[in-house]
Amino acid sequence: MSNHTLSIRRRILWSDSSTVLNWIRSEPRKYKQYVAFRITEILDDTEVGDWRKVPSKMNVANEATKSGSGPYFEENSRWYKVPSFLYSAECDWPNEVIEETTDEEIKTTTINAHQQLPLDPIIDFERFSKWERLTGTMKFVLLFATRHKQREESIDAISNSNIRSQAEASIIKLVQLHRYPEECRIL
């Protein structure tokens, strides 16, 4: 930047890949690790609004990257010139068409039925003034649910310390679901 006196007010970056543009415009955390890292790297140095779509037919870079004989290096070749639409007013540039993208790079997640947000809380936490009483009540809820699930099978195998830690973990999960529903849904 110190080698010239021009003031750069904005930049426009071009891609002919609708998939990549949609990745850039969405939340990187929802993608598999490789794509998420690449998108994060791109957005470290650019802004989402900097990116536009160039039709593949007008993308000069395709001459070097697509199959064929490679770029034509004569003085009047497209390789040495910008796409012709850039000589026009910005309002005459290609209009971007939003295309559907594949979800092949989206992380897959499984959600068990018991992990969905409850409509009403099972236990009103505000009715308990002591942690021990709350975890004791949650232990009874879990024992009831386990007994119902196992249909009269013996639940004596569940140790008291194990059910207590399950009760505490369940309370923490319910509080997190209540306080951070959007984050839990995303995760």
PDB file of C-alpha atoms in Angstrom:
ATOM      1  CA  MET A   1       0.000   0.000   0.000  1.00  0.00           C
ATOM      2  CA  SER A   2       2.897   2.394   0.595  1.00  0.00           C
ATOM      3  CA  ASN A   3       4.070   2.105  -3.031  1.00  0.00           C
ATOM      4  CA  HIS A   4       1.213   4.122  -4.488  1.00  0.00           C
ATOM      5  CA  THR A   5      -0.818   7.156  -3.618  1.00  0.00           C
ATOM      6  CA  LEU A   6      -4.228   5.824  -4.598  1.00  0.00           C
ATOM      7  CA  SER A   7      -6.710   5.505  -1.794  1.00  0.00           C
ATOM      8  CA  ILE A   8      -8.544   2.171  -1.908  1.00  0.00           C
ATOM      9  CA  ARG A   9     -12.085   2.743  -0.712  1.00  0.00           C
ATOM     10  CA  ARG A  10     -13.449  -0.724  -1.340  1.00  0.00           C
ATOM     11  CA  ARG A  11     -12.607  -4.004  -2.963  1.00  0.00           C
ATOM     12  CA  ILE A  12     -14.629  -6.549  -4.870  1.00  0.00           C
ATOM     13  CA  LEU A  13     -13.576 -10.192  -4.991  1.00  0.00           C
ATOM     14  CA  TRP A  14     -14.978 -12.564  -7.578  1.00  0.00           C
ATOM     15  CA  SER A  15     -15.729 -16.285  -7.652  1.00  0.00           C
ATOM     16  CA  ASP A  16     -17.676 -18.360 -10.138  1.00  0.00           C
ATOM     17  CA  SER A  17     -18.485 -20.974  -7.496  1.00  0.00           C
ATOM     18  CA  SER A  18     -21.939 -20.597  -5.970  1.00  0.00           C
ATOM     19  CA  THR A  19     -21.014 -23.227  -3.411  1.00  0.00           C
ATOM     20  CA  VAL A  20     -17.996 -21.294  -2.164  1.00  0.00           C
ATOM     21  CA  LEU A  21     -19.960 -18.032  -2.085  1.00  0.00           C
ATOM     22  CA  ASN A  22     -22.704 -19.685  -0.029  1.00  0.00           C
ATOM     23  CA  TRP A  23     -20.082 -21.097   2.348  1.00  0.00           C
ATOM     24  CA  ILE A  24     -18.603 -17.615   2.782  1.00  0.00           C
ATOM     25  CA  ARG A  25     -22.046 -16.157   3.519  1.00  0.00           C
ATOM     26  CA  SER A  26     -23.038 -18.707   6.146  1.00  0.00           C
ATOM     27  CA  GLU A  27     -21.806 -19.770   9.564  1.00  0.00           C
ATOM     28  CA  PRO A  28     -18.456 -21.623   9.141  1.00  0.00           C
ATOM     29  CA  ARG A  29     -19.009 -23.755  12.278  1.00  0.00           C
ATOM     30  CA  LYS A  30     -21.733 -25.751  10.550  1.00  0.00           C
ATOM     31  CA  TYR A  31     -19.274 -27.179   8.012  1.00  0.00           C
ATOM     32  CA  LYS A  32     -16.738 -29.956   8.272  1.00  0.00           C
ATOM     33  CA  GLN A  33     -13.394 -28.943   9.698  1.00  0.00           C
ATOM     34  CA  TYR A  34     -11.468 -28.375   6.445  1.00  0.00           C
ATOM     35  CA  VAL A  35     -14.130 -26.125   4.886  1.00  0.00           C
ATOM     36  CA  ALA A  36     -14.751 -24.302   8.178  1.00  0.00           C
ATOM     37  CA  PHE A  37     -11.031 -23.471   8.516  1.00  0.00           C
ATOM     38  CA  ARG A  38     -10.719 -22.296   4.906  1.00  0.00           C
ATOM     39  CA  ILE A  39     -13.804 -20.071   5.213  1.00  0.00           C
ATOM     40  CA  THR A  40     -12.502 -18.647   8.495  1.00  0.00           C
ATOM     41  CA  GLU A  41      -9.147 -17.893   6.827  1.00  0.00           C
ATOM     42  CA  ILE A  42     -10.911 -16.146   3.943  1.00  0.00           C
ATOM     43  CA  LEU A  43     -13.018 -14.068   6.327  1.00  0.00           C
ATOM     44  CA  ASP A  44      -9.972 -13.109   8.414  1.00  0.00           C
ATOM     45  CA  ASP A  45      -8.768 -10.965   5.511  1.00  0.00           C
ATOM     46  CA  THR A  46     -12.012 -10.126   3.702  1.00  0.00           C
ATOM     47  CA  GLU A  47     -15.611  -9.194   4.405  1.00  0.00           C
ATOM     48  CA  VAL A  48     -18.649 -11.154   3.260  1.00  0.00           C
ATOM     49  CA  GLY A  49     -19.849  -8.104   1.315  1.00  0.00           C
ATOM     50  CA  ASP A  50     -16.598  -8.033  -0.705  1.00  0.00           C
ATOM     51  CA  TRP A  51     -17.574 -11.205  -2.585  1.00  0.00           C
ATOM     52  CA  ARG A  52     -19.549 -11.410  -5.833  1.00  0.00           C
ATOM     53  CA  LYS A  53     -20.316 -14.053  -8.408  1.00  0.00           C
ATOM     54  CA  VAL A  54     -18.812 -13.918 -11.869  1.00  0.00           C
ATOM     55  CA  PRO A  55     -20.409 -16.209 -14.469  1.00  0.00           C
ATOM     56  CA  SER A  56     -18.078 -19.072 -15.388  1.00  0.00           C
ATOM     57  CA  LYS A  57     -18.089 -18.009 -19.039  1.00  0.00           C
ATOM     58  CA  MET A  58     -16.684 -14.617 -18.027  1.00  0.00           C
ATOM     59  CA  ASN A  59     -14.133 -15.932 -15.536  1.00  0.00           C
ATOM     60  CA  VAL A  60     -10.719 -15.423 -17.109  1.00  0.00           C
ATOM     61  CA  ALA A  61      -9.090 -17.689 -14.516  1.00  0.00           C
ATOM     62  CA  ASN A  62     -10.977 -20.660 -15.965  1.00  0.00           C
ATOM     63  CA  GLU A  63      -8.661 -20.588 -18.969  1.00  0.00           C
ATOM     64  CA  ALA A  64      -5.830 -21.759 -16.733  1.00  0.00           C
ATOM     65  CA  THR A  65      -7.748 -23.992 -14.335  1.00  0.00           C
ATOM     66  CA  LYS A  66     -10.269 -25.842 -16.484  1.00  0.00           C
ATOM     67  CA  SER A  67      -9.384 -28.686 -18.803  1.00  0.00           C
ATOM     68  CA  GLY A  68      -8.096 -27.640 -22.149  1.00  0.00           C
ATOM     69  CA  SER A  69      -4.898 -26.356 -23.640  1.00  0.00           C
ATOM     70  CA  GLY A  70      -4.415 -23.690 -20.980  1.00  0.00           C
ATOM     71  CA  PRO A  71      -4.410 -19.920 -21.318  1.00  0.00           C
ATOM     72  CA  TYR A  72      -3.674 -18.270 -24.619  1.00  0.00           C
ATOM     73  CA  PHE A  73      -0.685 -15.972 -23.926  1.00  0.00           C
ATOM     74  CA  GLU A  74      -0.855 -13.724 -26.975  1.00  0.00           C
ATOM     75  CA  GLU A  75      -0.966  -9.992 -26.328  1.00  0.00           C
ATOM     76  CA  ASN A  76      -4.677  -9.660 -27.144  1.00  0.00           C
ATOM     77  CA  SER A  77      -5.853 -12.750 -25.208  1.00  0.00           C
ATOM     78  CA  ARG A  78      -8.471 -12.640 -22.491  1.00  0.00           C
ATOM     79  CA  TRP A  79      -5.797 -13.744 -20.028  1.00  0.00           C
ATOM     80  CA  TYR A  80      -4.228 -10.265 -20.019  1.00  0.00           C
ATOM     81  CA  LYS A  81      -7.497  -8.350 -19.873  1.00  0.00           C
ATOM     82  CA  VAL A  82     -10.185  -7.991 -17.282  1.00  0.00           C
ATOM     83  CA  PRO A  83     -13.658  -9.274 -18.082  1.00  0.00           C
ATOM     84  CA  SER A  84     -15.337  -6.786 -20.405  1.00  0.00           C
ATOM     85  CA  PHE A  85     -18.237  -6.086 -18.032  1.00  0.00           C
ATOM     86  CA  LEU A  86     -15.816  -4.351 -15.640  1.00  0.00           C
ATOM     87  CA  TYR A  87     -15.498  -1.507 -18.160  1.00  0.00           C
ATOM     88  CA  SER A  88     -19.245  -0.871 -17.745  1.00  0.00           C
ATOM     89  CA  ALA A  89     -21.055   0.861 -14.923  1.00  0.00           C
ATOM     90  CA  GLU A  90     -21.473  -1.303 -11.828  1.00  0.00           C
ATOM     91  CA  CYS A  91     -25.238  -1.436 -12.385  1.00  0.00           C
ATOM     92  CA  ASP A  92     -24.523  -3.267 -15.676  1.00  0.00           C
ATOM     93  CA  TRP A  93     -22.378  -5.963 -14.077  1.00  0.00           C
ATOM     94  CA  PRO A  94     -23.769  -9.507 -13.977  1.00  0.00           C
ATOM     95  CA  ASN A  95     -26.604  -9.988 -11.525  1.00  0.00           C
ATOM     96  CA  GLU A  96     -25.909 -12.654  -9.006  1.00  0.00           C
ATOM     97  CA  VAL A  97     -28.217 -15.645  -9.079  1.00  0.00           C
ATOM     98  CA  ILE A  98     -28.391 -17.506  -5.785  1.00  0.00           C
ATOM     99  CA  GLU A  99     -28.178 -21.199  -6.511  1.00  0.00           C
ATOM    100  CA  GLU A 100     -28.823 -24.159  -4.274  1.00  0.00           C
ATOM    101  CA  THR A 101     -25.677 -25.760  -2.948  1.00  0.00           C
ATOM    102  CA  THR A 102     -25.033 -29.264  -1.834  1.00  0.00           C
ATOM    103  CA  ASP A 103     -24.832 -30.049   1.855  1.00  0.00           C
ATOM    104  CA  GLU A 104     -21.964 -32.494   1.452  1.00  0.00           C
ATOM    105  CA  GLU A 105     -19.586 -30.426   3.595  1.00  0.00           C
ATOM    106  CA  ILE A 106     -22.105 -29.765   6.379  1.00  0.00           C
ATOM    107  CA  LYS A 107     -21.342 -31.508   9.652  1.00  0.00           C
ATOM    108  CA  THR A 108     -23.681 -34.346  10.409  1.00  0.00           C
ATOM    109  CA  THR A 109     -25.202 -34.440  13.833  1.00  0.00           C
ATOM    110  CA  THR A 110     -27.521 -36.819  15.547  1.00  0.00           C
ATOM    111  CA  ILE A 111     -30.043 -35.625  18.044  1.00  0.00           C
ATOM    112  CA  ASN A 112     -31.727 -37.999  20.421  1.00  0.00           C
ATOM    113  CA  ALA A 113     -35.336 -37.383  21.285  1.00  0.00           C
ATOM    114  CA  HIS A 114     -34.452 -36.589  24.918  1.00  0.00           C
ATOM    115  CA  GLN A 115     -32.080 -33.826  23.790  1.00  0.00           C
ATOM    116  CA  GLN A 116     -34.779 -31.710  22.196  1.00  0.00           C
ATOM    117  CA  LEU A 117     -35.960 -28.642  24.043  1.00  0.00           C
ATOM    118  CA  PRO A 118     -38.722 -29.429  26.527  1.00  0.00           C
ATOM    119  CA  LEU A 119     -41.946 -27.498  26.127  1.00  0.00           C
ATOM    120  CA  ASP A 120     -42.342 -27.116  29.884  1.00  0.00           C
ATOM    121  CA  PRO A 121     -39.669 -27.743  32.495  1.00  0.00           C
ATOM    122  CA  ILE A 122     -39.933 -31.075  34.283  1.00  0.00           C
ATOM    123  CA  ILE A 123     -38.902 -29.503  37.564  1.00  0.00           C
ATOM    124  CA  ASP A 124     -39.295 -25.879  38.594  1.00  0.00           C
ATOM    125  CA  PHE A 125     -35.748 -25.171  39.780  1.00  0.00           C
ATOM    126  CA  GLU A 126     -36.808 -21.993  41.557  1.00  0.00           C
ATOM    127  CA  ARG A 127     -38.792 -24.046  44.091  1.00  0.00           C
ATOM    128  CA  PHE A 128     -35.561 -25.463  45.518  1.00  0.00           C
ATOM    129  CA  SER A 129     -33.332 -23.525  47.851  1.00  0.00           C
ATOM    130  CA  LYS A 130     -30.710 -26.261  48.207  1.00  0.00           C
ATOM    131  CA  TRP A 131     -28.711 -28.034  45.531  1.00  0.00           C
ATOM    132  CA  GLU A 132     -28.975 -31.353  47.396  1.00  0.00           C
ATOM    133  CA  ARG A 133     -32.796 -31.264  47.373  1.00  0.00           C
ATOM    134  CA  LEU A 134     -32.857 -30.397  43.663  1.00  0.00           C
ATOM    135  CA  THR A 135     -30.480 -33.233  42.745  1.00  0.00           C
ATOM    136  CA  GLY A 136     -32.437 -35.620  44.985  1.00  0.00           C
ATOM    137  CA  THR A 137     -35.643 -34.756  43.163  1.00  0.00           C
ATOM    138  CA  MET A 138     -33.926 -35.149  39.801  1.00  0.00           C
ATOM    139  CA  LYS A 139     -32.662 -38.575  40.947  1.00  0.00           C
ATOM    140  CA  PHE A 140     -36.271 -39.660  41.526  1.00  0.00           C
ATOM    141  CA  VAL A 141     -37.278 -38.353  38.089  1.00  0.00           C
ATOM    142  CA  LEU A 142     -34.431 -40.263  36.451  1.00  0.00           C
ATOM    143  CA  LEU A 143     -35.207 -43.449  38.401  1.00  0.00           C
ATOM    144  CA  PHE A 144     -38.855 -43.177  37.363  1.00  0.00           C
ATOM    145  CA  ALA A 145     -37.870 -42.657  33.724  1.00  0.00           C
ATOM    146  CA  THR A 146     -35.405 -45.565  33.869  1.00  0.00           C
ATOM    147  CA  ARG A 147     -37.996 -47.863  35.485  1.00  0.00           C
ATOM    148  CA  HIS A 148     -40.573 -46.872  32.882  1.00  0.00           C
ATOM    149  CA  LYS A 149     -38.071 -47.414  30.084  1.00  0.00           C
ATOM    150  CA  GLN A 150     -36.927 -50.803  31.361  1.00  0.00           C
ATOM    151  CA  ARG A 151     -40.522 -51.924  32.149  1.00  0.00           C
ATOM    152  CA  GLU A 152     -40.180 -53.641  35.477  1.00  0.00           C
ATOM    153  CA  GLU A 153     -36.647 -54.840  34.957  1.00  0.00           C
ATOM    154  CA  SER A 154     -34.403 -54.482  37.961  1.00  0.00           C
ATOM    155  CA  ILE A 155     -32.812 -51.087  38.359  1.00  0.00           C
ATOM    156  CA  ASP A 156     -30.827 -52.090  41.413  1.00  0.00           C
ATOM    157  CA  ALA A 157     -27.689 -52.155  39.240  1.00  0.00           C
ATOM    158  CA  ILE A 158     -27.676 -48.355  39.100  1.00  0.00           C
ATOM    159  CA  SER A 159     -25.379 -47.124  41.840  1.00  0.00           C
ATOM    160  CA  ASN A 160     -26.320 -44.155  43.992  1.00  0.00           C
ATOM    161  CA  SER A 161     -23.227 -42.170  42.946  1.00  0.00           C
ATOM    162  CA  ASN A 162     -23.897 -42.905  39.277  1.00  0.00           C
ATOM    163  CA  ILE A 163     -27.521 -41.750  39.465  1.00  0.00           C
ATOM    164  CA  ARG A 164     -26.443 -38.659  41.422  1.00  0.00           C
ATOM    165  CA  SER A 165     -23.912 -37.671  38.743  1.00  0.00           C
ATOM    166  CA  GLN A 166     -26.548 -38.320  36.069  1.00  0.00           C
ATOM    167  CA  ALA A 167     -28.983 -36.100  37.977  1.00  0.00           C
ATOM    168  CA  GLU A 168     -26.444 -33.283  38.243  1.00  0.00           C
ATOM    169  CA  ALA A 169     -25.564 -33.579  34.553  1.00  0.00           C
ATOM    170  CA  SER A 170     -29.274 -33.529  33.641  1.00  0.00           C
ATOM    171  CA  ILE A 171     -29.849 -30.379  35.688  1.00  0.00           C
ATOM    172  CA  ILE A 172     -26.911 -28.647  34.021  1.00  0.00           C
ATOM    173  CA  LYS A 173     -28.149 -29.672  30.559  1.00  0.00           C
ATOM    174  CA  LEU A 174     -31.664 -28.434  31.284  1.00  0.00           C
ATOM    175  CA  VAL A 175     -30.360 -25.086  32.523  1.00  0.00           C
ATOM    176  CA  GLN A 176     -28.183 -24.757  29.412  1.00  0.00           C
ATOM    177  CA  LEU A 177     -31.132 -25.631  27.161  1.00  0.00           C
ATOM    178  CA  HIS A 178     -33.258 -23.049  28.959  1.00  0.00           C
ATOM    179  CA  ARG A 179     -30.678 -20.226  28.999  1.00  0.00           C
ATOM    180  CA  TYR A 180     -28.986 -20.871  25.629  1.00  0.00           C
ATOM    181  CA  PRO A 181     -31.599 -22.518  23.383  1.00  0.00           C
ATOM    182  CA  GLU A 182     -30.237 -21.153  20.098  1.00  0.00           C
ATOM    183  CA  GLU A 183     -26.652 -22.202  20.853  1.00  0.00           C
ATOM    184  CA  CYS A 184     -27.818 -25.692  21.912  1.00  0.00           C
ATOM    185  CA  ARG A 185     -29.876 -26.001  18.726  1.00  0.00           C
ATOM    186  CA  ILE A 186     -26.841 -25.071  16.617  1.00  0.00           C
ATOM    187  CA  LEU A 187     -24.561 -27.482  18.490  1.00  0.00           C
TER     188      LEU A 187
END
